[in-house]
Amino acid sequence: MFETIYAQLLLAVAILVITFAFVKGDEPERLAAAAYTMCTLATVMLGDGSSPSVPRWGFMGIEIVLLVVFVGIAWKSQRNWLIWAAAAQVLTVTSHVLIVANLRPPRDAVAAVINMSSYGVLIAMAIGTFWAWQERRAAGLK
């Protein structure tokens, strides 16, 4: 799963952002980071070798769970970054739906959309964590 430089770069960025969210974030950032971590680990453990043009129901289910978690946290908190993270996650779910609908999207395009939307989720999480950290610092809490 992590045999390409792009996958290794995504893993390195994910580790940095998730660590930042756990160390400096509030409860919504920590919950989102934990959900992202669990879904990433579940995806790695699921890791089937099937063709990307065949529906991968397990991966799709994991991505839908992550989307539901982001929407649920956004519903309960007042964090705008969660809307952006959920929007990026919708792109990933939509890529899986295109394969299920047998619309035959190009395999490289699906991989690019899923990878770029993962970066979108991580960027939103990093920005949201930074804002939460700065708001807490401005209030003199930490």
PDB file of C-alpha atoms in Angstrom:
ATOM      1  CA  MET A   1       0.000   0.000   0.000  1.00  0.00           C
ATOM      2  CA  PHE A   2       2.853   2.394   0.706  1.00  0.00           C
ATOM      3  CA  GLU A   3       5.138   1.365  -2.136  1.00  0.00           C
ATOM      4  CA  THR A   4       4.934   4.671  -4.057  1.00  0.00           C
ATOM      5  CA  ILE A   5       6.535   7.936  -3.042  1.00  0.00           C
ATOM      6  CA  TYR A   6       3.120   9.628  -3.115  1.00  0.00           C
ATOM      7  CA  ALA A   7       1.691   7.158  -0.615  1.00  0.00           C
ATOM      8  CA  GLN A   8       4.725   7.578   1.631  1.00  0.00           C
ATOM      9  CA  LEU A   9       4.439  11.358   1.412  1.00  0.00           C
ATOM     10  CA  LEU A  10       0.752  11.198   2.310  1.00  0.00           C
ATOM     11  CA  LEU A  11       1.583   8.964   5.273  1.00  0.00           C
ATOM     12  CA  ALA A  12       4.257  11.387   6.495  1.00  0.00           C
ATOM     13  CA  VAL A  13       1.908  14.371   6.173  1.00  0.00           C
ATOM     14  CA  ALA A  14      -0.890  12.432   7.876  1.00  0.00           C
ATOM     15  CA  ILE A  15       1.343  11.515  10.820  1.00  0.00           C
ATOM     16  CA  LEU A  16       2.414  15.150  11.257  1.00  0.00           C
ATOM     17  CA  VAL A  17      -1.119  16.547  11.033  1.00  0.00           C
ATOM     18  CA  ILE A  18      -2.638  13.898  13.296  1.00  0.00           C
ATOM     19  CA  THR A  19       0.077  14.418  15.900  1.00  0.00           C
ATOM     20  CA  PHE A  20      -0.497  18.174  15.704  1.00  0.00           C
ATOM     21  CA  ALA A  21      -4.257  17.657  16.139  1.00  0.00           C
ATOM     22  CA  PHE A  22      -3.790  15.413  19.172  1.00  0.00           C
ATOM     23  CA  VAL A  23      -1.258  17.720  20.833  1.00  0.00           C
ATOM     24  CA  LYS A  24      -2.698  21.173  20.088  1.00  0.00           C
ATOM     25  CA  GLY A  25      -6.320  20.563  19.100  1.00  0.00           C
ATOM     26  CA  ASP A  26      -9.551  20.693  21.048  1.00  0.00           C
ATOM     27  CA  GLU A  27     -12.057  17.858  21.306  1.00  0.00           C
ATOM     28  CA  PRO A  28     -13.440  18.146  17.711  1.00  0.00           C
ATOM     29  CA  GLU A  29      -9.930  18.086  16.252  1.00  0.00           C
ATOM     30  CA  ARG A  30      -8.936  15.101  18.374  1.00  0.00           C
ATOM     31  CA  LEU A  31     -12.092  13.177  17.478  1.00  0.00           C
ATOM     32  CA  ALA A  32     -11.600  13.862  13.776  1.00  0.00           C
ATOM     33  CA  ALA A  33      -7.919  12.887  13.973  1.00  0.00           C
ATOM     34  CA  ALA A  34      -8.828   9.667  15.789  1.00  0.00           C
ATOM     35  CA  ALA A  35     -11.492   8.848  13.196  1.00  0.00           C
ATOM     36  CA  TYR A  36      -9.081   9.556  10.332  1.00  0.00           C
ATOM     37  CA  THR A  37      -6.441   7.375  11.981  1.00  0.00           C
ATOM     38  CA  MET A  38      -8.845   4.489  12.581  1.00  0.00           C
ATOM     39  CA  CYS A  39     -10.185   4.625   9.030  1.00  0.00           C
ATOM     40  CA  THR A  40      -6.672   4.735   7.598  1.00  0.00           C
ATOM     41  CA  LEU A  41      -5.655   1.716   9.682  1.00  0.00           C
ATOM     42  CA  ALA A  42      -8.822  -0.129   8.658  1.00  0.00           C
ATOM     43  CA  THR A  43      -8.072   0.603   5.010  1.00  0.00           C
ATOM     44  CA  VAL A  44      -4.525  -0.702   5.372  1.00  0.00           C
ATOM     45  CA  MET A  45      -5.744  -3.842   7.146  1.00  0.00           C
ATOM     46  CA  LEU A  46      -8.437  -4.421   4.520  1.00  0.00           C
ATOM     47  CA  GLY A  47      -5.943  -3.943   1.665  1.00  0.00           C
ATOM     48  CA  ASP A  48      -7.322  -6.235  -1.012  1.00  0.00           C
ATOM     49  CA  GLY A  49      -5.460  -6.653  -4.277  1.00  0.00           C
ATOM     50  CA  SER A  50      -8.472  -6.343  -6.531  1.00  0.00           C
ATOM     51  CA  SER A  51      -8.588  -4.141  -9.578  1.00  0.00           C
ATOM     52  CA  PRO A  52      -9.502  -0.481  -9.008  1.00  0.00           C
ATOM     53  CA  SER A  53     -12.178  -0.812 -11.691  1.00  0.00           C
ATOM     54  CA  VAL A  54     -14.096  -3.321  -9.535  1.00  0.00           C
ATOM     55  CA  PRO A  55     -16.236  -1.955  -6.681  1.00  0.00           C
ATOM     56  CA  ARG A  56     -14.387  -2.252  -3.403  1.00  0.00           C
ATOM     57  CA  TRP A  57     -17.216  -2.331  -0.920  1.00  0.00           C
ATOM     58  CA  GLY A  58     -15.020  -2.422   2.165  1.00  0.00           C
ATOM     59  CA  PHE A  59     -13.106   0.696   1.200  1.00  0.00           C
ATOM     60  CA  MET A  60     -16.310   2.458   0.266  1.00  0.00           C
ATOM     61  CA  GLY A  61     -17.868   1.578   3.618  1.00  0.00           C
ATOM     62  CA  ILE A  62     -14.855   2.890   5.510  1.00  0.00           C
ATOM     63  CA  GLU A  63     -14.915   6.160   3.544  1.00  0.00           C
ATOM     64  CA  ILE A  64     -18.649   6.568   4.202  1.00  0.00           C
ATOM     65  CA  VAL A  65     -18.089   6.012   7.930  1.00  0.00           C
ATOM     66  CA  LEU A  66     -15.411   8.723   7.945  1.00  0.00           C
ATOM     67  CA  LEU A  67     -17.754  11.075   6.093  1.00  0.00           C
ATOM     68  CA  VAL A  68     -20.530  10.423   8.616  1.00  0.00           C
ATOM     69  CA  VAL A  69     -18.121  11.070  11.497  1.00  0.00           C
ATOM     70  CA  PHE A  70     -17.000  14.395   9.982  1.00  0.00           C
ATOM     71  CA  VAL A  71     -20.594  15.467   9.405  1.00  0.00           C
ATOM     72  CA  GLY A  72     -21.565  14.392  12.933  1.00  0.00           C
ATOM     73  CA  ILE A  73     -18.725  16.318  14.548  1.00  0.00           C
ATOM     74  CA  ALA A  74     -19.484  19.356  12.377  1.00  0.00           C
ATOM     75  CA  TRP A  75     -23.132  19.141  13.415  1.00  0.00           C
ATOM     76  CA  LYS A  76     -22.278  19.226  17.118  1.00  0.00           C
ATOM     77  CA  SER A  77     -19.401  21.719  17.033  1.00  0.00           C
ATOM     78  CA  GLN A  78     -18.982  25.200  15.621  1.00  0.00           C
ATOM     79  CA  ARG A  79     -15.874  24.384  13.588  1.00  0.00           C
ATOM     80  CA  ASN A  80     -15.899  25.446   9.948  1.00  0.00           C
ATOM     81  CA  TRP A  81     -12.949  23.289   8.959  1.00  0.00           C
ATOM     82  CA  LEU A  82     -15.045  20.154   9.431  1.00  0.00           C
ATOM     83  CA  ILE A  83     -17.326  21.269   6.590  1.00  0.00           C
ATOM     84  CA  TRP A  84     -14.289  21.502   4.316  1.00  0.00           C
ATOM     85  CA  ALA A  85     -12.993  18.118   5.487  1.00  0.00           C
ATOM     86  CA  ALA A  86     -16.417  16.573   4.858  1.00  0.00           C
ATOM     87  CA  ALA A  87     -16.521  18.170   1.401  1.00  0.00           C
ATOM     88  CA  ALA A  88     -13.158  16.630   0.537  1.00  0.00           C
ATOM     89  CA  GLN A  89     -14.364  13.293   1.896  1.00  0.00           C
ATOM     90  CA  VAL A  90     -17.459  13.519  -0.319  1.00  0.00           C
ATOM     91  CA  LEU A  91     -15.116  13.512  -3.325  1.00  0.00           C
ATOM     92  CA  THR A  92     -13.638  10.221  -2.160  1.00  0.00           C
ATOM     93  CA  VAL A  93     -17.054   8.657  -1.610  1.00  0.00           C
ATOM     94  CA  THR A  94     -18.215   9.947  -4.998  1.00  0.00           C
ATOM     95  CA  SER A  95     -15.224   8.276  -6.658  1.00  0.00           C
ATOM     96  CA  HIS A  96     -16.288   4.962  -5.166  1.00  0.00           C
ATOM     97  CA  VAL A  97     -19.902   5.558  -6.238  1.00  0.00           C
ATOM     98  CA  LEU A  98     -18.757   6.153  -9.831  1.00  0.00           C
ATOM     99  CA  ILE A  99     -17.096   2.751  -9.845  1.00  0.00           C
ATOM    100  CA  VAL A 100     -20.162   1.095  -8.303  1.00  0.00           C
ATOM    101  CA  ALA A 101     -22.400   2.774 -10.899  1.00  0.00           C
ATOM    102  CA  ASN A 102     -20.176   1.221 -13.581  1.00  0.00           C
ATOM    103  CA  LEU A 103     -19.457   4.556 -15.249  1.00  0.00           C
ATOM    104  CA  ARG A 104     -15.906   3.366 -15.931  1.00  0.00           C
ATOM    105  CA  PRO A 105     -13.912   6.358 -14.716  1.00  0.00           C
ATOM    106  CA  PRO A 106     -10.218   6.167 -15.613  1.00  0.00           C
ATOM    107  CA  ARG A 107      -8.324   4.281 -12.929  1.00  0.00           C
ATOM    108  CA  ASP A 108      -5.645   6.962 -12.637  1.00  0.00           C
ATOM    109  CA  ALA A 109      -8.275   9.685 -12.281  1.00  0.00           C
ATOM    110  CA  VAL A 110      -9.971   7.842  -9.416  1.00  0.00           C
ATOM    111  CA  ALA A 111      -6.632   7.362  -7.664  1.00  0.00           C
ATOM    112  CA  ALA A 112      -5.757  11.043  -8.140  1.00  0.00           C
ATOM    113  CA  VAL A 113      -9.104  12.219  -6.768  1.00  0.00           C
ATOM    114  CA  ILE A 114      -8.853   9.956  -3.726  1.00  0.00           C
ATOM    115  CA  ASN A 115      -5.265  11.033  -3.013  1.00  0.00           C
ATOM    116  CA  MET A 116      -5.933  14.742  -3.479  1.00  0.00           C
ATOM    117  CA  SER A 117      -9.068  14.623  -1.351  1.00  0.00           C
ATOM    118  CA  SER A 118      -7.034  12.946   1.398  1.00  0.00           C
ATOM    119  CA  TYR A 119      -4.668  15.900   1.260  1.00  0.00           C
ATOM    120  CA  GLY A 120      -7.711  18.180   1.409  1.00  0.00           C
ATOM    121  CA  VAL A 121      -8.925  16.495   4.587  1.00  0.00           C
ATOM    122  CA  LEU A 122      -5.476  16.784   6.152  1.00  0.00           C
ATOM    123  CA  ILE A 123      -5.084  20.439   5.150  1.00  0.00           C
ATOM    124  CA  ALA A 124      -8.495  21.271   6.610  1.00  0.00           C
ATOM    125  CA  MET A 125      -7.598  19.389   9.807  1.00  0.00           C
ATOM    126  CA  ALA A 126      -4.261  21.200  10.114  1.00  0.00           C
ATOM    127  CA  ILE A 127      -5.845  24.618   9.590  1.00  0.00           C
ATOM    128  CA  GLY A 128      -8.659  23.847  12.014  1.00  0.00           C
ATOM    129  CA  THR A 129      -6.218  22.660  14.656  1.00  0.00           C
ATOM    130  CA  PHE A 130      -4.109  25.776  14.196  1.00  0.00           C
ATOM    131  CA  TRP A 131      -7.156  28.030  14.606  1.00  0.00           C
ATOM    132  CA  ALA A 132      -8.306  26.169  17.718  1.00  0.00           C
ATOM    133  CA  TRP A 133      -4.819  26.393  19.198  1.00  0.00           C
ATOM    134  CA  GLN A 134      -4.565  30.130  18.476  1.00  0.00           C
ATOM    135  CA  GLU A 135      -8.029  30.830  19.909  1.00  0.00           C
ATOM    136  CA  ARG A 136      -7.097  28.981  23.080  1.00  0.00           C
ATOM    137  CA  ARG A 137      -3.810  30.878  23.314  1.00  0.00           C
ATOM    138  CA  ALA A 138      -5.555  34.213  22.800  1.00  0.00           C
ATOM    139  CA  ALA A 139      -7.958  33.350  25.609  1.00  0.00           C
ATOM    140  CA  GLY A 140      -4.977  32.519  27.826  1.00  0.00           C
ATOM    141  CA  LEU A 141      -6.056  28.895  28.383  1.00  0.00           C
ATOM    142  CA  LYS A 142      -2.959  27.071  27.111  1.00  0.00           C
TER     143      LYS A 142
END
